[in-house]
Coordinates of C-alpha atoms in Angstrom, one line a residue:
X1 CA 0.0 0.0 0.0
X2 CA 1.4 3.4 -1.1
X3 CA 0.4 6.2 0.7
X4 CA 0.4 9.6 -1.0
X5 CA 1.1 13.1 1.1
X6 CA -1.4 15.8 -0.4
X7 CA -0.9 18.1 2.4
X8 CA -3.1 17.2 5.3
X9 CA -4.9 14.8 3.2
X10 CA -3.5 11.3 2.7
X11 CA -5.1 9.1 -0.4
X12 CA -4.4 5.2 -0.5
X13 CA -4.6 3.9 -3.8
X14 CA -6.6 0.5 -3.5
X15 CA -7.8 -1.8 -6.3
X16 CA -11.3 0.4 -6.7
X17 CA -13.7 0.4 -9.5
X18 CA -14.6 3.3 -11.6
X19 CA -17.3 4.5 -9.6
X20 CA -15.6 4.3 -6.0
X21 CA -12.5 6.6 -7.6
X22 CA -15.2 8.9 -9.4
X23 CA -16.5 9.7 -5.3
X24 CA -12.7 9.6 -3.9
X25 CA -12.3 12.1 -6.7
X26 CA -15.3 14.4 -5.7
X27 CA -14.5 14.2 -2.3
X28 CA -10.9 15.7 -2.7
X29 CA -12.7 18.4 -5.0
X30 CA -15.0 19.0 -2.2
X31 CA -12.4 19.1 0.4
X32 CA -10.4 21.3 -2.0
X33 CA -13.1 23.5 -2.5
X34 CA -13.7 24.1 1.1
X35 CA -10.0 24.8 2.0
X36 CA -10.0 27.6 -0.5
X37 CA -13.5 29.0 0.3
X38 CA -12.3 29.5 3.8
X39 CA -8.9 30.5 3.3
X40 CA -8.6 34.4 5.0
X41 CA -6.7 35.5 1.9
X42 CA -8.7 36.3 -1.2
X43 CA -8.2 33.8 -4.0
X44 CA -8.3 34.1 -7.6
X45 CA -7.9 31.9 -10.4
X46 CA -8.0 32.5 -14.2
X47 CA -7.3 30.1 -16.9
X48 CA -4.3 30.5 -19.6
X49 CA -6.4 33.4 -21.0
X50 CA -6.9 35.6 -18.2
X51 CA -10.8 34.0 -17.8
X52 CA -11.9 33.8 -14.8
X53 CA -12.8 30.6 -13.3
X54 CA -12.6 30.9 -9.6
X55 CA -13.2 33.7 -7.2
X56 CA -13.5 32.9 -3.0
X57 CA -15.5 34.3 -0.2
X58 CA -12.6 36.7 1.1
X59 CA -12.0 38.4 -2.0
X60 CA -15.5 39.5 -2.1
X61 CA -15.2 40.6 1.6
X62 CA -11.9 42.0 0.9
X63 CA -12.9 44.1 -2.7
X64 CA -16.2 44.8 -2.5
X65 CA -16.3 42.5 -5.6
X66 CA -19.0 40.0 -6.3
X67 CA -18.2 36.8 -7.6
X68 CA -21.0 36.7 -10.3
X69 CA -19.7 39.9 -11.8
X70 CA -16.3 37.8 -12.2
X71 CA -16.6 34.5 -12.8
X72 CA -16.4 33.4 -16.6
X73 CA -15.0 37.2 -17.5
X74 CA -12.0 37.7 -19.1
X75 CA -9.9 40.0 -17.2
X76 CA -8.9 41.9 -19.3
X77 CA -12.8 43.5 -19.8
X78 CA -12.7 43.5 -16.2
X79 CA -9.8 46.6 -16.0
X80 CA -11.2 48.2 -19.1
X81 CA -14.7 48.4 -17.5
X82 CA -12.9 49.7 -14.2
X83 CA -14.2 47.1 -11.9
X84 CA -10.6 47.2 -11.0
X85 CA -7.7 49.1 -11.6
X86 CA -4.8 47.0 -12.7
X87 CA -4.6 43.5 -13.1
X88 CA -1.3 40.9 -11.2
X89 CA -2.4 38.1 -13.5
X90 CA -2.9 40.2 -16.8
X91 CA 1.2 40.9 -15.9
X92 CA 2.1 37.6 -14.9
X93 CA 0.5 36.8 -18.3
X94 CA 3.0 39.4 -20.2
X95 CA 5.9 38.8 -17.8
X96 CA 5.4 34.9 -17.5
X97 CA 7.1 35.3 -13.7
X98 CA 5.1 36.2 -10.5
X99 CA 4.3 39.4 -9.8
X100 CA 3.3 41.4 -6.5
X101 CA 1.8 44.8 -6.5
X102 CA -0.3 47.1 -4.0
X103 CA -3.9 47.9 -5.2
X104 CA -7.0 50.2 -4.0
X105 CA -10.1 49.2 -4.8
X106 CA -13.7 51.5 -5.2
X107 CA -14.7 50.8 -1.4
X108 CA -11.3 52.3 -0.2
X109 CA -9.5 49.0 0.7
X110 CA -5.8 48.9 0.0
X111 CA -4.3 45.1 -1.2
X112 CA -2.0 43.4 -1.4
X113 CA -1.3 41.2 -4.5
X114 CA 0.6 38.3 -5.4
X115 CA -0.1 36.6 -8.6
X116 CA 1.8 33.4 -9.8
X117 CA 1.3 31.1 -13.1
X118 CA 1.3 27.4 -13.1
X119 CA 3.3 25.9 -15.6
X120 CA 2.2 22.5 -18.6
X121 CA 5.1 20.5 -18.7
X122 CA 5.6 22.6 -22.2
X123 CA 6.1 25.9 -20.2
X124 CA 2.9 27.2 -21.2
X125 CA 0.7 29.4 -18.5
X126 CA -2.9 26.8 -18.0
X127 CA -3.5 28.8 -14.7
X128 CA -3.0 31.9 -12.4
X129 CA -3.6 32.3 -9.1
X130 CA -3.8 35.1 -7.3
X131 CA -3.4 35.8 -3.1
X132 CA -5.2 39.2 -2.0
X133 CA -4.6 40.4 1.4
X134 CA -6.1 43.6 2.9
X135 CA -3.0 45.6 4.4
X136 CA -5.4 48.5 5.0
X137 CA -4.7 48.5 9.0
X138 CA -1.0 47.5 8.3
X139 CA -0.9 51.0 5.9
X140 CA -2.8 52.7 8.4
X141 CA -0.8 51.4 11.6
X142 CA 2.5 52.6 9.4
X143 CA 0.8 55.8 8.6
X144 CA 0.1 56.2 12.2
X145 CA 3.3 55.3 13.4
X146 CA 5.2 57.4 10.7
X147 CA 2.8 60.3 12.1
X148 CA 3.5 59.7 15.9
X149 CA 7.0 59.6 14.7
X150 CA 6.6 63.2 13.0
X151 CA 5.1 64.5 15.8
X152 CA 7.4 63.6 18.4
X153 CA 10.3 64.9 16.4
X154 CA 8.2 67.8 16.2
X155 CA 7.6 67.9 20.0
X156 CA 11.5 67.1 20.6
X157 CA 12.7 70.5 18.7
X158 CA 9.7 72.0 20.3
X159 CA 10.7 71.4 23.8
X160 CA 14.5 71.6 22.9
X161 CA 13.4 75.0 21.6
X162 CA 11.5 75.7 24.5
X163 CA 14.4 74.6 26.9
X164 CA 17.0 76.9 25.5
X165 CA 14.7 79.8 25.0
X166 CA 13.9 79.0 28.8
X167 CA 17.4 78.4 29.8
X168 CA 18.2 81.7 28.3
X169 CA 15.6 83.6 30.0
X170 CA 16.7 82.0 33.5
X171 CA 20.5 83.3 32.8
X172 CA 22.1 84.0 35.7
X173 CA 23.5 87.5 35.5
X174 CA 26.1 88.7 38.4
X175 CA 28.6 90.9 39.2
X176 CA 28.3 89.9 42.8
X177 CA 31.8 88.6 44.1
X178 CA 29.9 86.3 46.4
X179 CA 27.8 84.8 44.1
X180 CA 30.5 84.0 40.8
X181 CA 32.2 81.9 43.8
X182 CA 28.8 80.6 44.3
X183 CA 28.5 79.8 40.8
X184 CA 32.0 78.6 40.1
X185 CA 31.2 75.6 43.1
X186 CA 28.1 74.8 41.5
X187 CA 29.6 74.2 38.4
X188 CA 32.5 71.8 40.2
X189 CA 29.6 69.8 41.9
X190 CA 27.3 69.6 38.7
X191 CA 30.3 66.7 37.3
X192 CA 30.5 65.0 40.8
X193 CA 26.5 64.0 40.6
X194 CA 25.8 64.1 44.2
X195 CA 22.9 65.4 45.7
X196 CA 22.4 69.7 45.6
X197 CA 20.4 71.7 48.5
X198 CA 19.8 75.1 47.4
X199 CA 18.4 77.0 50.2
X200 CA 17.7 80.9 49.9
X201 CA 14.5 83.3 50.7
X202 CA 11.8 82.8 47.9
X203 CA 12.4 84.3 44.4
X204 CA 16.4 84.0 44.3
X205 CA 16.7 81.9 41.6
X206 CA 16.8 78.5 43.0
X207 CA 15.3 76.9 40.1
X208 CA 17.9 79.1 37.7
X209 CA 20.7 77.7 39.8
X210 CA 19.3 74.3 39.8
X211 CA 19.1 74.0 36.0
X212 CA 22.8 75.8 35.8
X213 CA 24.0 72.5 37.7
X214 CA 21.7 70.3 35.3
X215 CA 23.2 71.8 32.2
X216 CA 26.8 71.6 33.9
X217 CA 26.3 67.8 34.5
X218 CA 26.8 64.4 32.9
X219 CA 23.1 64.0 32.4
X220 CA 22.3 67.0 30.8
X221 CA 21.3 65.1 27.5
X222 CA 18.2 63.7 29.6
X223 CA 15.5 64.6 31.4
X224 CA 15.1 67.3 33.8
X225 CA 11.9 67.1 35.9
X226 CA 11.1 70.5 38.2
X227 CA 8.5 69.2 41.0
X228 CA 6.8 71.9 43.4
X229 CA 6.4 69.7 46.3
X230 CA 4.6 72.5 47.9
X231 CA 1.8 73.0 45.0
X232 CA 1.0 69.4 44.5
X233 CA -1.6 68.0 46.8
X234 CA -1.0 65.9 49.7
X235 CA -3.4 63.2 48.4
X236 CA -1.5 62.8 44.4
X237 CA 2.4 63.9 45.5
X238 CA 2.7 59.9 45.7
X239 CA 1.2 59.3 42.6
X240 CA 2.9 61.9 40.9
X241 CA 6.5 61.2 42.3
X242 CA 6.2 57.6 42.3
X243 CA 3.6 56.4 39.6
X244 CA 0.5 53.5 40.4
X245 CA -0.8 50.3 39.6
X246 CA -3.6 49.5 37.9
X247 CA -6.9 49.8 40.1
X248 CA -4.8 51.3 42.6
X249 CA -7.2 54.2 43.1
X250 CA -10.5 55.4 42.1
X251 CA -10.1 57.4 38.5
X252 CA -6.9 56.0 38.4
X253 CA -5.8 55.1 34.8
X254 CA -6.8 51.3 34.0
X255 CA -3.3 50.4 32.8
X256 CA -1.4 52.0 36.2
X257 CA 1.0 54.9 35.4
X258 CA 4.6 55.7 35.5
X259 CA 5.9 58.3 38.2
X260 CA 8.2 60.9 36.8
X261 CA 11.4 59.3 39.6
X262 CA 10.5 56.0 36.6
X263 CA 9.9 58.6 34.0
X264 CA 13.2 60.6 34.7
X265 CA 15.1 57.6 34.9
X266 CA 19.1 58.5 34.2
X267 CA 18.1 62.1 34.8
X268 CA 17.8 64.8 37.3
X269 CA 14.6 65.4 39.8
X270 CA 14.6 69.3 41.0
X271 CA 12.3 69.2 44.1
X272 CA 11.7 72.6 45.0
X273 CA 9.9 73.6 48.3
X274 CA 11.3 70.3 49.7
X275 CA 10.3 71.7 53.3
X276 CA 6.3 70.9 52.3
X277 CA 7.0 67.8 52.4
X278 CA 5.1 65.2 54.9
X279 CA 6.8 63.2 57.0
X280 CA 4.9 60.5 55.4
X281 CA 5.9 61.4 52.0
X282 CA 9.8 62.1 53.8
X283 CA 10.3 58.6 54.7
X284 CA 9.1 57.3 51.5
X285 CA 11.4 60.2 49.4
X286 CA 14.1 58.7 51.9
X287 CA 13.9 55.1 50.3
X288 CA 14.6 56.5 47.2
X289 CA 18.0 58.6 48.2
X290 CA 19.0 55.7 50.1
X291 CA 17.9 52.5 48.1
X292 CA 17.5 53.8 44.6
X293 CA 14.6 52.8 44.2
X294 CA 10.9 53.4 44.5
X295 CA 7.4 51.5 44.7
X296 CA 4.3 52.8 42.7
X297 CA 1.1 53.0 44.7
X298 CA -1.0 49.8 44.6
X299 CA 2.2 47.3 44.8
X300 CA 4.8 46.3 47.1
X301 CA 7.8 45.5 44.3
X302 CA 10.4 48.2 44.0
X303 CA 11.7 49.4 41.2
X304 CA 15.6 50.2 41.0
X305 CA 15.8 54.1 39.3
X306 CA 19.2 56.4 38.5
X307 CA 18.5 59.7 39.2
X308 CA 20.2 62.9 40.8
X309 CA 18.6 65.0 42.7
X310 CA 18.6 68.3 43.4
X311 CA 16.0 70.1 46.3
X312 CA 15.5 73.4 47.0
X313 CA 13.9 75.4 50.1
X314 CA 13.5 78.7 51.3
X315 CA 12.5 77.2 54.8
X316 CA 14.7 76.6 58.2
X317 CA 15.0 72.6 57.5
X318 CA 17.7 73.0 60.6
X319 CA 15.3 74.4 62.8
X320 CA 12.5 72.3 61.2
X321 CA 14.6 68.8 62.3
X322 CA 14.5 70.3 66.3
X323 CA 10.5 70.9 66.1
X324 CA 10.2 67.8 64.5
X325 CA 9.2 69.0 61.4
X326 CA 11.1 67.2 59.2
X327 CA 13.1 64.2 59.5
X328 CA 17.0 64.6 60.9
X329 CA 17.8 60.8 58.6
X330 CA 16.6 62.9 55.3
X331 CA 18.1 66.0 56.6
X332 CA 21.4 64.7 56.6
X333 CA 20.6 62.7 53.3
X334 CA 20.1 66.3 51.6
X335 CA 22.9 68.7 53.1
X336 CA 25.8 66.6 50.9
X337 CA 26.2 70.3 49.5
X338 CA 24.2 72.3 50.3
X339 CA 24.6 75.8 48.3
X340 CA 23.0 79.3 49.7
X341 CA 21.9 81.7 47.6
X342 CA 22.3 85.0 48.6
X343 CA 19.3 87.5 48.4
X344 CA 19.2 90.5 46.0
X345 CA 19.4 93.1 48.8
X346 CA 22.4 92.0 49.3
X347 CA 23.9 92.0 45.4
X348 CA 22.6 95.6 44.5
X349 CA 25.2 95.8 42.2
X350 CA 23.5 93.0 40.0
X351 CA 20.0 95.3 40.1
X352 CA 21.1 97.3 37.0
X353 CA 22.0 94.1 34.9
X354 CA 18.6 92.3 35.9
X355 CA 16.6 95.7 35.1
X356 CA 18.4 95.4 31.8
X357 CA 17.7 92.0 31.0
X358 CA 14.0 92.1 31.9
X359 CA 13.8 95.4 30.0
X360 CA 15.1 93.7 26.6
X361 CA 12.8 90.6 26.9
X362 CA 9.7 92.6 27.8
X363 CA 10.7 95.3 24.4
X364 CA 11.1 92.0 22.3
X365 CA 7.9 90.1 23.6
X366 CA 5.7 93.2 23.0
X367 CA 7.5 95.5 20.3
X368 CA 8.4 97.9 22.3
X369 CA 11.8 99.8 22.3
X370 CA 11.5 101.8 25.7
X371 CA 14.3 102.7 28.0
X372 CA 14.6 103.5 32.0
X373 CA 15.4 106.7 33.2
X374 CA 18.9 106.6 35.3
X375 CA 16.8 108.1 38.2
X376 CA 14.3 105.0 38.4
X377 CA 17.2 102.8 38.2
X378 CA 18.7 104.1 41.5
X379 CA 15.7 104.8 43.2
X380 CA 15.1 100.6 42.1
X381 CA 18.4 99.6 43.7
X382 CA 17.4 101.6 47.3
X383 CA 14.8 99.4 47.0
X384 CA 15.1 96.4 49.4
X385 CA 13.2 93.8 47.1
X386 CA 11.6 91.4 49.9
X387 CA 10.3 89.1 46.9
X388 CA 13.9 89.4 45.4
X389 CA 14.6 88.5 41.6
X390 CA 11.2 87.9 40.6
X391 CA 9.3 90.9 42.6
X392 CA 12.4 92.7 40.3
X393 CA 10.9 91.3 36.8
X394 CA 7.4 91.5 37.8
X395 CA 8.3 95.5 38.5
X396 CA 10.1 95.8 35.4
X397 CA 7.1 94.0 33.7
X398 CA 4.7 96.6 35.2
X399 CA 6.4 99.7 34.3
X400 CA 7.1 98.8 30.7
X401 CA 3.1 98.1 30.7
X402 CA 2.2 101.0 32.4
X403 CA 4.4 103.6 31.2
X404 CA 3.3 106.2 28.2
X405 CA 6.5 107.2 27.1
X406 CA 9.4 105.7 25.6
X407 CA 11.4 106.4 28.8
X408 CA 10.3 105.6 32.0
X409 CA 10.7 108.1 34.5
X410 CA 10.1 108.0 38.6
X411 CA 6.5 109.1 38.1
X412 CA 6.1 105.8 36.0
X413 CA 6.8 104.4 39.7
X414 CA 3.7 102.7 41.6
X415 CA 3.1 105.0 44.3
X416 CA 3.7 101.9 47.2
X417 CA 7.1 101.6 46.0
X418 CA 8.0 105.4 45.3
X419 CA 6.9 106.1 49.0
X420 CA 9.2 103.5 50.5
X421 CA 11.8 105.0 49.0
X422 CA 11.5 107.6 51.0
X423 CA 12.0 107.2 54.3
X424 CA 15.7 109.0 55.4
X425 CA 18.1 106.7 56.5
X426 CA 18.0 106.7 60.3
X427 CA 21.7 105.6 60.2
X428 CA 23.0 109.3 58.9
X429 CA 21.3 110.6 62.2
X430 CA 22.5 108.5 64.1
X431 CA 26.2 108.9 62.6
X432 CA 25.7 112.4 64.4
X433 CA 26.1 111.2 67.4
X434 CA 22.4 111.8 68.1
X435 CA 19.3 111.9 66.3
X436 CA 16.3 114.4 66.2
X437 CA 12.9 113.0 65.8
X438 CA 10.8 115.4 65.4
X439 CA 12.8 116.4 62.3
X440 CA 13.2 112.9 60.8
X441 CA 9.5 112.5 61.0
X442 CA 8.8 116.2 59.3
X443 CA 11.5 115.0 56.5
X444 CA 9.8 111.9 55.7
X445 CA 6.4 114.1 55.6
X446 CA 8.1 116.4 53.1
X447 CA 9.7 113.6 50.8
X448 CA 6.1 111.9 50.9
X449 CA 4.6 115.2 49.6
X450 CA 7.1 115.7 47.4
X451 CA 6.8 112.6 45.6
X452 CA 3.3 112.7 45.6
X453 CA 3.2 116.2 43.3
X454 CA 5.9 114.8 40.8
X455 CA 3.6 111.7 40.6
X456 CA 0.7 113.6 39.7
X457 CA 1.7 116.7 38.5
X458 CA -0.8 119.1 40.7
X459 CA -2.0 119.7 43.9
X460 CA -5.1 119.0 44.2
X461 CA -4.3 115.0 43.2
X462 CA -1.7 114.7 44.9
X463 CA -2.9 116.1 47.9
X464 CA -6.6 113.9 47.4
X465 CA -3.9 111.0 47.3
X466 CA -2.7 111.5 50.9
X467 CA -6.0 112.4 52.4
X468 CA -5.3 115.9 52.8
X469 CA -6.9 119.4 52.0
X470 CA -4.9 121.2 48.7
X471 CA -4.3 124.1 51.1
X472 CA -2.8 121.9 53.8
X473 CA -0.7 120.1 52.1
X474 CA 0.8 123.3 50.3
X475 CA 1.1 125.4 53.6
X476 CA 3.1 122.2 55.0
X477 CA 5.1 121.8 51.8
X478 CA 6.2 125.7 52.3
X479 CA 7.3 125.1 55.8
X480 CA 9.1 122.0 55.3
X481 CA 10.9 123.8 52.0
X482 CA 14.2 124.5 54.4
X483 CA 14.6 121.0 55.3

């Protein structure tokens, strides 16, 4: 007994008679027929002559084709009627070799086509058949994919863009001895990758400094992640530091969520207002200085992460450790090197190059080409600026607003500011040997007055702005004139 392989259909030739091999022979056609009836590719087949003979189920599906408006056609009527477009097995007929093309049809499908002649034993073409796939997803998950692949390179010089214009706008401009040796240690600890605490009163530039010692470092070609522990609330810090597990929370995204420590891995964290800080949240920020590693809300596997990290305060964290405040073990963890920031009060020499600066961004961002009066300019660096570098832009901000000229002058000044500027320095008196009160107080009165008439240019407003009658506030104007 032979026994013939015919793929997963095994025939055994026995002594029949004509009829029994006339069924065997039908039921092979039958199981033929089924195979390619049910095949999930579209299938073809035309004679020698490009007529069609057999057309499956898929290829309708697939098309949009019927079968009836195929079968027994030639194909060559087919294309010339525009039922399709272009024909695999009209080329395979002219190129006698197999031929594979892509292919739209009328209901928007794209194909794939492969188209391959079977061979007499003369070389002649008795048959072609033909494979249709749909790649319409496959073009449409490329098309997709080239897209998201546009976009982020598109986001990438965006937020490279954005970074230098930001990390130029956050130069750090000084003349201040104190502060280029400041500067010069930052940049020697940027390369050493060990943990940074900036401390200094709020507005000094923390953040500036922070990203000086990013840019400075070895990880400066990844991510740099600013968090403002004091703005995010206590109930998503976690989340938001540390990432989730699925279900973890209610509203929390089905497929759990990566924490920017996970998202910044090989990067730098700047934690700024570290002092908010729970000591909850302390002890858990703690695991990751000292294990280097952190565990996402919702599970109980850590997960190992390489990232520096810089914090920033304007708060006592010394005094904060003795009230209990904050934890002495995470203290300790941060002051590696810790760098102070000196106030602006106390680098009035840097005031005129910070006036400057916020002057030529504020002309650029709005078309404007003012300038600033020399006056204004000292009577800014008298000024004790409590709110420091960013009370400085915000004032620059507001006089290039408010002002109507192209200069702005002292009475361009908000009033608040002009009239703290005006209180005589007790310390001259006192340099006397003695001081007078009575005239201290009168001479403060005076420069109040006085300000108040260049401000507004007449007496009536001015003297409506200090609550007092026009004829008072001239009569004491008159008698303070000797002082």
């Amino acid at each position: 007994m032979n026994t013939l392989n015919r793929g997963k259909f095994f025939y055994q030739e026995r002594d029949k008679d004509e009829n029994g091999q006339i069924k065997e022979m039908e039921m092979i056609c039958s199981q033929l027929d089924a195979i390619i009836e049910n095949s999930y590719d579209g299938i073809y087949i035309t004679d020698g002559d490009a007529n069609t003979i057999l057309v499956n189920k898929s290829y309708e599906e697939i098309t949009g084709v019927k079968r009836e408006d195929m079968i027994g056609r030639n194909m060559g009527d087919i294309v010339s009627d525009g039922i399709i477009s272009q024909s695999g097995t009209l080329l395979v007929l002219e190129k006698k070799e197999s031929v594979t093309i892509e292919q739209t049809f009328n209901n928007g499908k794209t194909v794939l086509i492969s188209s391959n002649p079977v061979f007499d034993k003369n070389h002649n073409i008795t048959m072609v058949v033909t494979n249709v796939r749909d790649i319409t997803k496959l073009n449409e998950l490329k098309e997709k994919l080239a897209q998201n692949e546009r976009i982020a390179k598109r986001y990438h010089l965006e937020i490279e863009s954005i970074k230098s214009q930001e990390l130029r706008n956050m130069e750090i401009i000084t003349k201040n001895k104190n502060m280029l040796e400041i500067l010069a240690k930052a940049k020697k600890v940027a390369y050493m990758d060990l943990i940074v605490l900036l401390l200094g009163e709020s507005g000094v530039g923390k953040e500036v400094m922070a990203r000086f010692i990013y840019e400075h470092s070895s990880r400066r070609n990844k991510y740099f992640f600013k968090v403002d522990c004091g703005a995010l609330p206590e109930s998503l810090i976690e989340s938001q530091l540390f990432g989730y597990e699925k279900g973890a929370f209610t509203g929390a995204d089905r497929k759990g969520k990566m924490g920017i420590f996970e998202t910044a891995n090989g990067g730098t964290v700047f934690l700024d207002e570290i002092g908010e800080l729970s000591l909850d949240m302390q002890v858990k920020f703690l695991r990751v200085l000292q294990e280097g590693e952190i565990i996402r809300v919702g599970d109980n596997k850590p997960i190992k992460v390489d990232v520096r990290v810089i914090a920033a305060t304007n708060r006592n964290l010394e005094d904060m450790v003795k009230k209990k405040l904050f934890r002495e073990d995470l203290y300790y963890r941060l002051n590696v090197f810790p760098i102070l920031i000196p106030p602006l009060r106390e680098r009035s020499k840097d005031i005129p190059l910070f006036i400057e600066h916020f002057l030529e961004e504020m002309n650029q961002k709005l078309g404007f080409h003012k300038g600033i009066d020399q006056e204004v300019i000292n009577a800014l660096i008298r000024y004790k600026w409590p709110g420091n570098i960013r009370e400085l832009k915000n004032m620059v901000t507001r006089l290039v607003v408010g002002s109507d000229s192209d200069v702005i002058t002292l009475k361009d000044l908000p009033m608040d500011l002009d009239l703290s500027l005006t209180m005589p320095d007790p310390d001259i008196e006192f340099s006397s040997g003695k001081i007078h009160l009575d005239r201290l107080i009168k001479k403060y009165e005076k420069n109040i007055m006085d300000r108040a008439y260049e401000k507004f240019g007449n007496v009536r407003d001015a003297a409506s702005y200090l609550g007092m009658h026009p004829s008072t506030f001239v009569r004491k104007r008159q008698r303070y004139h000797s002082l």
